[in-house]
mmCIF file with all atom_site columns, C-alpha atoms in Angstrom:
data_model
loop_
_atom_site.group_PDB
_atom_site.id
_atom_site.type_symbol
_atom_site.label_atom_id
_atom_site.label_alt_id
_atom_site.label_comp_id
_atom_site.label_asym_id
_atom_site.label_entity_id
_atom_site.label_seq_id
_atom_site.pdbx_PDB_ins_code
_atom_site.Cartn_x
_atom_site.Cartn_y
_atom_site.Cartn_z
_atom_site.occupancy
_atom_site.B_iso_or_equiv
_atom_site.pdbx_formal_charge
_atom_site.auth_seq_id
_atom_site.auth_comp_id
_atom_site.auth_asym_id
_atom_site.auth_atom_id
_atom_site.pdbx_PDB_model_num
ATOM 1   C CA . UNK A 1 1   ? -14.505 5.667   -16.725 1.00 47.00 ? 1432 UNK A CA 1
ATOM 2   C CA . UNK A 1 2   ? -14.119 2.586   -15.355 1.00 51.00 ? 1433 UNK A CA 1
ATOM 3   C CA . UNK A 1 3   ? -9.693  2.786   -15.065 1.00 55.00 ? 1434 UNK A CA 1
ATOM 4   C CA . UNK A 1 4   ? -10.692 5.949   -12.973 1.00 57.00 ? 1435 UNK A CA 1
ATOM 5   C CA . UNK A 1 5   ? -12.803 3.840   -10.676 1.00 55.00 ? 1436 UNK A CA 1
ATOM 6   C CA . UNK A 1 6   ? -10.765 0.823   -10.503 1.00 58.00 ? 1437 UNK A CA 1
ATOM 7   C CA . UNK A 1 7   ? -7.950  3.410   -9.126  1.00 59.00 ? 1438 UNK A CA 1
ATOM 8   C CA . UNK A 1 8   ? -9.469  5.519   -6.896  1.00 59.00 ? 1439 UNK A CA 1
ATOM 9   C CA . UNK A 1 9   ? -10.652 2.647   -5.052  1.00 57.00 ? 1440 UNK A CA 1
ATOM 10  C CA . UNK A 1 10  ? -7.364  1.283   -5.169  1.00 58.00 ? 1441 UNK A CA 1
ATOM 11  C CA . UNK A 1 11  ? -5.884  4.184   -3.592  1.00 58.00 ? 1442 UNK A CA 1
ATOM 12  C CA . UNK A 1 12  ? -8.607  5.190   -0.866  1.00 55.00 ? 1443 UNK A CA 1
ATOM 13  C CA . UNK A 1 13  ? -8.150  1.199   0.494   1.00 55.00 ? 1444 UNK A CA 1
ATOM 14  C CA . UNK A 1 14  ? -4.766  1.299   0.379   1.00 56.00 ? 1445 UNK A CA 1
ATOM 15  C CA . UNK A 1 15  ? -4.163  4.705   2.626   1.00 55.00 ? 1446 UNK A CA 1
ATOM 16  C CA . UNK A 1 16  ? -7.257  3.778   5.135   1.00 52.00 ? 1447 UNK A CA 1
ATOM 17  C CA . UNK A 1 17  ? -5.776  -0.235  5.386   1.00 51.00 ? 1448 UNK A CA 1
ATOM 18  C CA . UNK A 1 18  ? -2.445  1.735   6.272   1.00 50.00 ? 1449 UNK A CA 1
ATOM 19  C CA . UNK A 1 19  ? -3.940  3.489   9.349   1.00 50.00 ? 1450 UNK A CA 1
ATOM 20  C CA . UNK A 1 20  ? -4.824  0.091   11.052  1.00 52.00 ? 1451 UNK A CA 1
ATOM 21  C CA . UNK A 1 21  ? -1.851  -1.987  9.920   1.00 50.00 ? 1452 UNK A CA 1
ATOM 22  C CA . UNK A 1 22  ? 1.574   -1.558  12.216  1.00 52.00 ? 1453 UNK A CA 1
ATOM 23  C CA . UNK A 1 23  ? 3.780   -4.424  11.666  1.00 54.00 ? 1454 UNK A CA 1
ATOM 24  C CA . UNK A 1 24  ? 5.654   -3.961  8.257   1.00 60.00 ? 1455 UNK A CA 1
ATOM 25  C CA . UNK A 1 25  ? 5.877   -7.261  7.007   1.00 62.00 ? 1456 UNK A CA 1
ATOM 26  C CA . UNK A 1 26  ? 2.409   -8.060  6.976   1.00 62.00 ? 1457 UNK A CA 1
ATOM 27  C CA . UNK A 1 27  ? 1.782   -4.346  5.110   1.00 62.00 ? 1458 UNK A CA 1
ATOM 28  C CA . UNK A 1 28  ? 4.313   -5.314  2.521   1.00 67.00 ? 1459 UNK A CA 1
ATOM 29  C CA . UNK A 1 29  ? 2.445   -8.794  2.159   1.00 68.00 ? 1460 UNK A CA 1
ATOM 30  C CA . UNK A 1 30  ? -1.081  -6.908  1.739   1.00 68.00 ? 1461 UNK A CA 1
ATOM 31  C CA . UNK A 1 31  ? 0.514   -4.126  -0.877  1.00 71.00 ? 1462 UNK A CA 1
ATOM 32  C CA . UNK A 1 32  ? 1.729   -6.756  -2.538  1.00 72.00 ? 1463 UNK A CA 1
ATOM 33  C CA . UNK A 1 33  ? -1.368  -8.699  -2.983  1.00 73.00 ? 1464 UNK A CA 1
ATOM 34  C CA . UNK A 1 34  ? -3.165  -5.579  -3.525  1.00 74.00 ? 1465 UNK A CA 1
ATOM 35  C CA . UNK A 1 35  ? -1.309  -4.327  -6.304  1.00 75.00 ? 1466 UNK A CA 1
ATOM 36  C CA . UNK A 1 36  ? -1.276  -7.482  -8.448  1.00 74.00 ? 1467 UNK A CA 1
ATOM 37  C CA . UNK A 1 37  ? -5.194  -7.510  -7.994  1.00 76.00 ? 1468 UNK A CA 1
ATOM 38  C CA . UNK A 1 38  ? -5.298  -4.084  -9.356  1.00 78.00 ? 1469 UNK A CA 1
ATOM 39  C CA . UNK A 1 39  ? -2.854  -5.093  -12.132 1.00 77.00 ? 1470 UNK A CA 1
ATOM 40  C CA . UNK A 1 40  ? -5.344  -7.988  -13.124 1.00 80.00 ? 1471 UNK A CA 1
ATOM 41  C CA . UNK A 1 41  ? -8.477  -5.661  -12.798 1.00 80.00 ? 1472 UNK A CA 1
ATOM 42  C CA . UNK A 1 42  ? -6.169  -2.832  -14.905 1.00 80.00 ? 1473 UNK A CA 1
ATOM 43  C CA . UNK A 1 43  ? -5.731  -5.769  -17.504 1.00 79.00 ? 1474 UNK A CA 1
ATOM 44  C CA . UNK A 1 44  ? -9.751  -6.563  -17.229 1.00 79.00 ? 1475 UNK A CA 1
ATOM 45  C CA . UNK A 1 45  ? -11.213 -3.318  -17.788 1.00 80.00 ? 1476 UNK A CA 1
ATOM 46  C CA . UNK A 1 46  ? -8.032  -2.379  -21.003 1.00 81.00 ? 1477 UNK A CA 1
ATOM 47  C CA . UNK A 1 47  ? -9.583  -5.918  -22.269 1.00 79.00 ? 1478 UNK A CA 1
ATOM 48  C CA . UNK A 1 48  ? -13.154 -4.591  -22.228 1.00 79.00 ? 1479 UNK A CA 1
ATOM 49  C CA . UNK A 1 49  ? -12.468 -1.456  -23.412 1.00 80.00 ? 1480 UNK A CA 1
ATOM 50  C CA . UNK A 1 50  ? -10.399 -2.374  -26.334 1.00 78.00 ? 1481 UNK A CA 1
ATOM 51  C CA . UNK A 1 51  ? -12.763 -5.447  -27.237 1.00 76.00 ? 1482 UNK A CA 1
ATOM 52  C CA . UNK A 1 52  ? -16.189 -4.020  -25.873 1.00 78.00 ? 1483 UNK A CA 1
ATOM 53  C CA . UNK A 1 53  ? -16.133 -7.763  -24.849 1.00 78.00 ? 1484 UNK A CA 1
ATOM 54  C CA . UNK A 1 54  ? -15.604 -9.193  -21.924 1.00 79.00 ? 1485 UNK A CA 1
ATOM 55  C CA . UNK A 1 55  ? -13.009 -12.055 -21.312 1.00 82.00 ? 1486 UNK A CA 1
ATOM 56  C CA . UNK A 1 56  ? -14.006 -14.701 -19.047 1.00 82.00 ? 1487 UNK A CA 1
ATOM 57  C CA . UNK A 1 57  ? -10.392 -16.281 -19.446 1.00 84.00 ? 1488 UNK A CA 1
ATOM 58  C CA . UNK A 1 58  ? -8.382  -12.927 -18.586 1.00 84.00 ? 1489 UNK A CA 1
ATOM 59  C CA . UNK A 1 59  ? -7.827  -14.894 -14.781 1.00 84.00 ? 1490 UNK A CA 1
ATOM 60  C CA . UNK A 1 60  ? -6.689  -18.172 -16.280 1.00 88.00 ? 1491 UNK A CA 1
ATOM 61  C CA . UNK A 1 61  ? -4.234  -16.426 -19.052 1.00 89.00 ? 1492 UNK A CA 1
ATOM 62  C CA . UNK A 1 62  ? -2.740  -14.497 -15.483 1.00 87.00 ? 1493 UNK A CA 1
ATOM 63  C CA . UNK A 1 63  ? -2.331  -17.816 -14.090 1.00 88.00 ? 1494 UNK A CA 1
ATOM 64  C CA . UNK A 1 64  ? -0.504  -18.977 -17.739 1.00 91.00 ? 1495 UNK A CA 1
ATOM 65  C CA . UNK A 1 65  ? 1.545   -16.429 -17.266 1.00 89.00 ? 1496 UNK A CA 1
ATOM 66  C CA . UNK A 1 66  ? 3.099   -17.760 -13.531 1.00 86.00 ? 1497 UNK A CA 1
ATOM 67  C CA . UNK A 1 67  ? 2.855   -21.233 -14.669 1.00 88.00 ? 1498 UNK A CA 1
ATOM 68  C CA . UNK A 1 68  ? 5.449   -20.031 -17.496 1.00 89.00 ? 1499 UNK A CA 1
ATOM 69  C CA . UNK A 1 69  ? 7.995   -18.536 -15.790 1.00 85.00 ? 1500 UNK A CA 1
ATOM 70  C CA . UNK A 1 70  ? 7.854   -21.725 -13.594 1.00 84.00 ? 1501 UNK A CA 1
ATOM 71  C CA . UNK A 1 71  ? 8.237   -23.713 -16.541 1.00 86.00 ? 1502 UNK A CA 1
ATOM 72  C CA . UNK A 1 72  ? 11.140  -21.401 -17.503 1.00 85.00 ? 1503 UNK A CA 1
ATOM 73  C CA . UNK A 1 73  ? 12.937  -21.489 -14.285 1.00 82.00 ? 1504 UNK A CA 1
ATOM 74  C CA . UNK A 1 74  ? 12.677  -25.565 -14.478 1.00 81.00 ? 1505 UNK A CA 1
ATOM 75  C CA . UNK A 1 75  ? 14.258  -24.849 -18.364 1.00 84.00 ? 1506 UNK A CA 1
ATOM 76  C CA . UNK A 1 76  ? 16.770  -22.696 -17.818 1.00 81.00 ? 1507 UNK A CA 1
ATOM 77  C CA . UNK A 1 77  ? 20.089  -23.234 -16.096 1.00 81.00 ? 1508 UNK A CA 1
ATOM 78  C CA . UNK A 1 78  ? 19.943  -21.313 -12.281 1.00 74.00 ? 1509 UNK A CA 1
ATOM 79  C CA . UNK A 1 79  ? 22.449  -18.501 -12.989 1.00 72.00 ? 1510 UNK A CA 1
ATOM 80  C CA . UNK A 1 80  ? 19.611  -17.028 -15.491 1.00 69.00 ? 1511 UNK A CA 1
ATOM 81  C CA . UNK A 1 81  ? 16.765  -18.246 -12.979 1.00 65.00 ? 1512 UNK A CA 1
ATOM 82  C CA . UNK A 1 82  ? 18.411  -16.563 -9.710  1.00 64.00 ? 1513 UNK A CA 1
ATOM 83  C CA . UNK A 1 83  ? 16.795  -13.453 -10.965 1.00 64.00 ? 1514 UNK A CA 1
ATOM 84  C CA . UNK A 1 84  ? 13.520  -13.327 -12.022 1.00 66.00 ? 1515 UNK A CA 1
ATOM 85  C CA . UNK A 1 85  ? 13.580  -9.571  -13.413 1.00 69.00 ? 1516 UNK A CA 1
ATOM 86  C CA . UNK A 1 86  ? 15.777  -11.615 -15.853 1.00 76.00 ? 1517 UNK A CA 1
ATOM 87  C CA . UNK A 1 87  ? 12.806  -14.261 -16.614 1.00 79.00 ? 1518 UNK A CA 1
ATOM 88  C CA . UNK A 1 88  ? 9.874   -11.056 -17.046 1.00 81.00 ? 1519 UNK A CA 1
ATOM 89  C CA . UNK A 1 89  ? 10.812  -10.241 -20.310 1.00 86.00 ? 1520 UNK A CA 1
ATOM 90  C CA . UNK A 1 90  ? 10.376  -14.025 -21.594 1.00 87.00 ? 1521 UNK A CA 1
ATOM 91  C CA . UNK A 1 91  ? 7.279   -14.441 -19.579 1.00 88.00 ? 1522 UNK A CA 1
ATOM 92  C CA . UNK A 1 92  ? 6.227   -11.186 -21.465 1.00 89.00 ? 1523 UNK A CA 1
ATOM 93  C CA . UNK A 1 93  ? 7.231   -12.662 -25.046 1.00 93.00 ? 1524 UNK A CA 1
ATOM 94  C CA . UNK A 1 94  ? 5.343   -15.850 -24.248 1.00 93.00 ? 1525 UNK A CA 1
ATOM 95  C CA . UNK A 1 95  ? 2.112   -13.984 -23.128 1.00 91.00 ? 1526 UNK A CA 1
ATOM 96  C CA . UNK A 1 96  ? 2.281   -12.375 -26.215 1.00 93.00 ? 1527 UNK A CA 1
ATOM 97  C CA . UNK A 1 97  ? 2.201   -15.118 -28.124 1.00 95.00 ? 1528 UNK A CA 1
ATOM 98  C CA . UNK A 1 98  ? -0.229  -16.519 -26.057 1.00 92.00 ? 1529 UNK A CA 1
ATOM 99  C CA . UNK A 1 99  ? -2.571  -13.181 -26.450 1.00 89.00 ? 1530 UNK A CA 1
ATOM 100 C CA . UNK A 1 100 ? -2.282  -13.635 -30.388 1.00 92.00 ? 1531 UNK A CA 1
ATOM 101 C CA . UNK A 1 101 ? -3.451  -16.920 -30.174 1.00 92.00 ? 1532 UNK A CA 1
ATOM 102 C CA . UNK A 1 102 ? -6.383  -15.951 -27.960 1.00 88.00 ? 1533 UNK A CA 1
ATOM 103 C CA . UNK A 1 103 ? -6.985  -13.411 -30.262 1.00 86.00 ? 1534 UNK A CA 1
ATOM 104 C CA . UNK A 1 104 ? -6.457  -15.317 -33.564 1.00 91.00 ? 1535 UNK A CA 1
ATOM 105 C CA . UNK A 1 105 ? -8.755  -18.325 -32.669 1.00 88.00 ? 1536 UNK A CA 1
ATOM 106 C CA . UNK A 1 106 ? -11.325 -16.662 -29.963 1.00 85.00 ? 1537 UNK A CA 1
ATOM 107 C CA . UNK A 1 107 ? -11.420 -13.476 -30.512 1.00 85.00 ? 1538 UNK A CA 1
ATOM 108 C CA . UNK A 1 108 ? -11.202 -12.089 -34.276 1.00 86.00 ? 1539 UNK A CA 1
ATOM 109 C CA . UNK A 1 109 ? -13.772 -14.696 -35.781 1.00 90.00 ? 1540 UNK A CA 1
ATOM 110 C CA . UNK A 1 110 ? -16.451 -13.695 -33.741 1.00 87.00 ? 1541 UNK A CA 1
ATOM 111 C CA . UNK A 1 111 ? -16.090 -9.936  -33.375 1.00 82.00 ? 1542 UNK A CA 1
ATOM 112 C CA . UNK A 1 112 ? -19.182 -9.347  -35.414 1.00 86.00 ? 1543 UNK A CA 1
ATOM 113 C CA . UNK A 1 113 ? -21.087 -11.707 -33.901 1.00 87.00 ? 1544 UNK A CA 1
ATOM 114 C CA . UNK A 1 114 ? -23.453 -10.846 -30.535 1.00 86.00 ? 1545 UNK A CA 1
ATOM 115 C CA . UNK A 1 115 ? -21.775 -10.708 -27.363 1.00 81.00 ? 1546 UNK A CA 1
ATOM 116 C CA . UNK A 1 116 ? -23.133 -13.920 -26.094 1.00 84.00 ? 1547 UNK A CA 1
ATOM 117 C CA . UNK A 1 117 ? -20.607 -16.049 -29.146 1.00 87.00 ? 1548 UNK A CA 1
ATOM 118 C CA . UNK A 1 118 ? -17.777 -14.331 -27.415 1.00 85.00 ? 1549 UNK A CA 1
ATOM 119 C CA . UNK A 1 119 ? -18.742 -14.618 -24.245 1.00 85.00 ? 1550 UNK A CA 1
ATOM 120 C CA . UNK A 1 120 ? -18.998 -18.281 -24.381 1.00 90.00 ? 1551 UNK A CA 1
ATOM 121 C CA . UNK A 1 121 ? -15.551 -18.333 -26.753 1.00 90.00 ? 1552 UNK A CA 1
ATOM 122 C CA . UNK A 1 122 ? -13.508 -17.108 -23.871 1.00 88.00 ? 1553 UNK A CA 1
ATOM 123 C CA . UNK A 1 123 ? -15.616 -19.026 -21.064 1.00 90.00 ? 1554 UNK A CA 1
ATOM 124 C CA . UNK A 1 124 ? -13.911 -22.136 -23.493 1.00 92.00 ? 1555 UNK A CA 1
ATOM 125 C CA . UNK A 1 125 ? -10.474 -20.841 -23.934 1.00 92.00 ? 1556 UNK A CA 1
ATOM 126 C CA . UNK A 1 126 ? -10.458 -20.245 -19.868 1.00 91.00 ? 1557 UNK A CA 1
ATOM 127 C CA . UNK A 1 127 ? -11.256 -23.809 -19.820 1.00 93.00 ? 1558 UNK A CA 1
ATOM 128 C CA . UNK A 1 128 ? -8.856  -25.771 -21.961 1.00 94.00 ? 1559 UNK A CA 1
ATOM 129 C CA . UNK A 1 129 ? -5.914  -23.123 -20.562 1.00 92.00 ? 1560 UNK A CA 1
ATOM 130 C CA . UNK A 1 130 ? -6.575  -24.245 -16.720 1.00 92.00 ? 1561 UNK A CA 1
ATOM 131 C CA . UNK A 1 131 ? -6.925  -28.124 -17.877 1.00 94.00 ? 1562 UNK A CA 1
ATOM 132 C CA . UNK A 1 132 ? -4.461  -27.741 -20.038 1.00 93.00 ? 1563 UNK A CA 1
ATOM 133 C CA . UNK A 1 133 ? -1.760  -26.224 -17.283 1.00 91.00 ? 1564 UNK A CA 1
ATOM 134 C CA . UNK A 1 134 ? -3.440  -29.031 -14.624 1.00 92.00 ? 1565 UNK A CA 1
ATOM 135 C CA . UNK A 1 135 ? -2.601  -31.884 -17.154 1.00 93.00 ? 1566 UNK A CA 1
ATOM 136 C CA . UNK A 1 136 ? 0.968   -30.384 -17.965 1.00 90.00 ? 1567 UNK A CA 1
ATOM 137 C CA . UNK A 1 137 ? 2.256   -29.119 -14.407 1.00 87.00 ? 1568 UNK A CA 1
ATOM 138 C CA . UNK A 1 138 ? -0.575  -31.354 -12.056 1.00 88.00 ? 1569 UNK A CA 1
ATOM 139 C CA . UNK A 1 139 ? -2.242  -29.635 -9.245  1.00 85.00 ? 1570 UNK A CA 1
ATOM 140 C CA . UNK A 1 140 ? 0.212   -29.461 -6.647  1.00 85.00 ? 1571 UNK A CA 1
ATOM 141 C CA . UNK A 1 141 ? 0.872   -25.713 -5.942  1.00 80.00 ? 1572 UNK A CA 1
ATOM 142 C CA . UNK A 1 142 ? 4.080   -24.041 -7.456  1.00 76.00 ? 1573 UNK A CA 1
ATOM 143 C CA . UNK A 1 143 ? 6.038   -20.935 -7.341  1.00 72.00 ? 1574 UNK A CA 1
ATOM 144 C CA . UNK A 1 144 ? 8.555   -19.211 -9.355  1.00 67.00 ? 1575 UNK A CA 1
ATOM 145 C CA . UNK A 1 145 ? 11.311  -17.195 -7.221  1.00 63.00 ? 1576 UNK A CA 1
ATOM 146 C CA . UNK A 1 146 ? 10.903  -14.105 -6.428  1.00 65.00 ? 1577 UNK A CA 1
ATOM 147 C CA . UNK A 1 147 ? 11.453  -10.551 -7.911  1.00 60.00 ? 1578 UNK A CA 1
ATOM 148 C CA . UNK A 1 148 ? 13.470  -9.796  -4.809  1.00 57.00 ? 1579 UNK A CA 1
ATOM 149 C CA . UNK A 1 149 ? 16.084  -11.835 -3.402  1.00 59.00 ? 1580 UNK A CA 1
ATOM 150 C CA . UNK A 1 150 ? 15.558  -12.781 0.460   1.00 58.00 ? 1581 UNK A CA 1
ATOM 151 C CA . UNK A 1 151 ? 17.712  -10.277 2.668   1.00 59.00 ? 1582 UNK A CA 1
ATOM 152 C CA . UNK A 1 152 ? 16.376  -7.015  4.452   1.00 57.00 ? 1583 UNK A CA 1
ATOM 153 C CA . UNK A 1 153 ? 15.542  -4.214  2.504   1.00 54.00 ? 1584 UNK A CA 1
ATOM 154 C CA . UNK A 1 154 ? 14.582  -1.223  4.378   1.00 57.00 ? 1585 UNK A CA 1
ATOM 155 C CA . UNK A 1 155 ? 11.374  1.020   3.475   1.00 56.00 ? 1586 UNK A CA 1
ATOM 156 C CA . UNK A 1 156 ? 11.573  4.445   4.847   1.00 56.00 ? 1587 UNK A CA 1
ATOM 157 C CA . UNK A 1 157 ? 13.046  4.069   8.070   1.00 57.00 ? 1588 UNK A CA 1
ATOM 158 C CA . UNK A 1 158 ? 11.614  0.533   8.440   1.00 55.00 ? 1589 UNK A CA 1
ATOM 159 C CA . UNK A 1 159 ? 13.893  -2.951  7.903   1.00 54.00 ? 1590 UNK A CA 1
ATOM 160 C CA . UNK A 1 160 ? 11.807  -5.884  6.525   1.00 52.00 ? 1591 UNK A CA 1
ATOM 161 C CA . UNK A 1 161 ? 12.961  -9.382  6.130   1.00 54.00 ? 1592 UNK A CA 1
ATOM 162 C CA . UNK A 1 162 ? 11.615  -12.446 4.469   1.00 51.00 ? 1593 UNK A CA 1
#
């Protein structure tokens, strides 16, 4: 199946990148990379699995989701912001609402209709969700603080620092 493949890949780059990479910081910067591709792929091929359709807008509901919790840290007061494992679980809510909607308007009224109706439905909601951040937030890059706060945190017998 295609989860298996997705995976295995995943794993077999990983452990031969590994070989040819010494300096830790740049490792931790290509894992991390890395593993939030395969969580978007992971998301992809549950999405086409589930739907046996697939969503052209699955990228620009990913980049809803980092645009919220950069809206959220600009809402909320910093001692609730400091954290972001505090902001994931209202980033989660919101996506869910957001995934309803998709699924409500996009999705659902075309399910038994050929592939090409839903094809172009999500090609559309992809569009109006990356105009739609670009009129609200403008298309100067942002970013939302990070999962980890900045000090060293060692890995194995390794110390890394931001």
């Amino acid at each position: 199946n295609e989860f298996g493949c997705v995976m295995f890949f995943f794993f077999v780059f990983v452990f031969q990148a590994e070989d040819g990479i010494r300096d830790i910081s740049v490792w931790l910067e290509f894992r991390r990379v890395l593993f939030r591709s395969a969580l978007v792929a992971l998301g992809f091929v549950v999405v086409l699995n589930t739907t046996n359709a697939v969503n052209f807008a699955h990228g620009d509901a990913v980049m809803v989701g980092g645009f919220v919790a950069v809206a959220l840290t600009l809402a909320l007061p910093p001692e609730l912001t400091g954290n972001a494992l505090l902001l994931l679980p209202l980033v989660m809510a919101a996506m869910a609402v957001l995934g309803l909607i998709f699924s409500l308007v996009a999705y659902l009224p075309l399910r038994h209709e050929p592939p090409t109706s839903v094809f172009v439905s999500t090609i559309a909601v992809g569009v109006i969700l990356a105009n739609g951040v670009n009129a609200l937030f403008g298309a100067a890059p942002r970013s939302a603080p990070p999962l980890l706060d900045g000090g060293p945190f060692a890995i194995q017998r390794s110390e890394a620092r931001r």
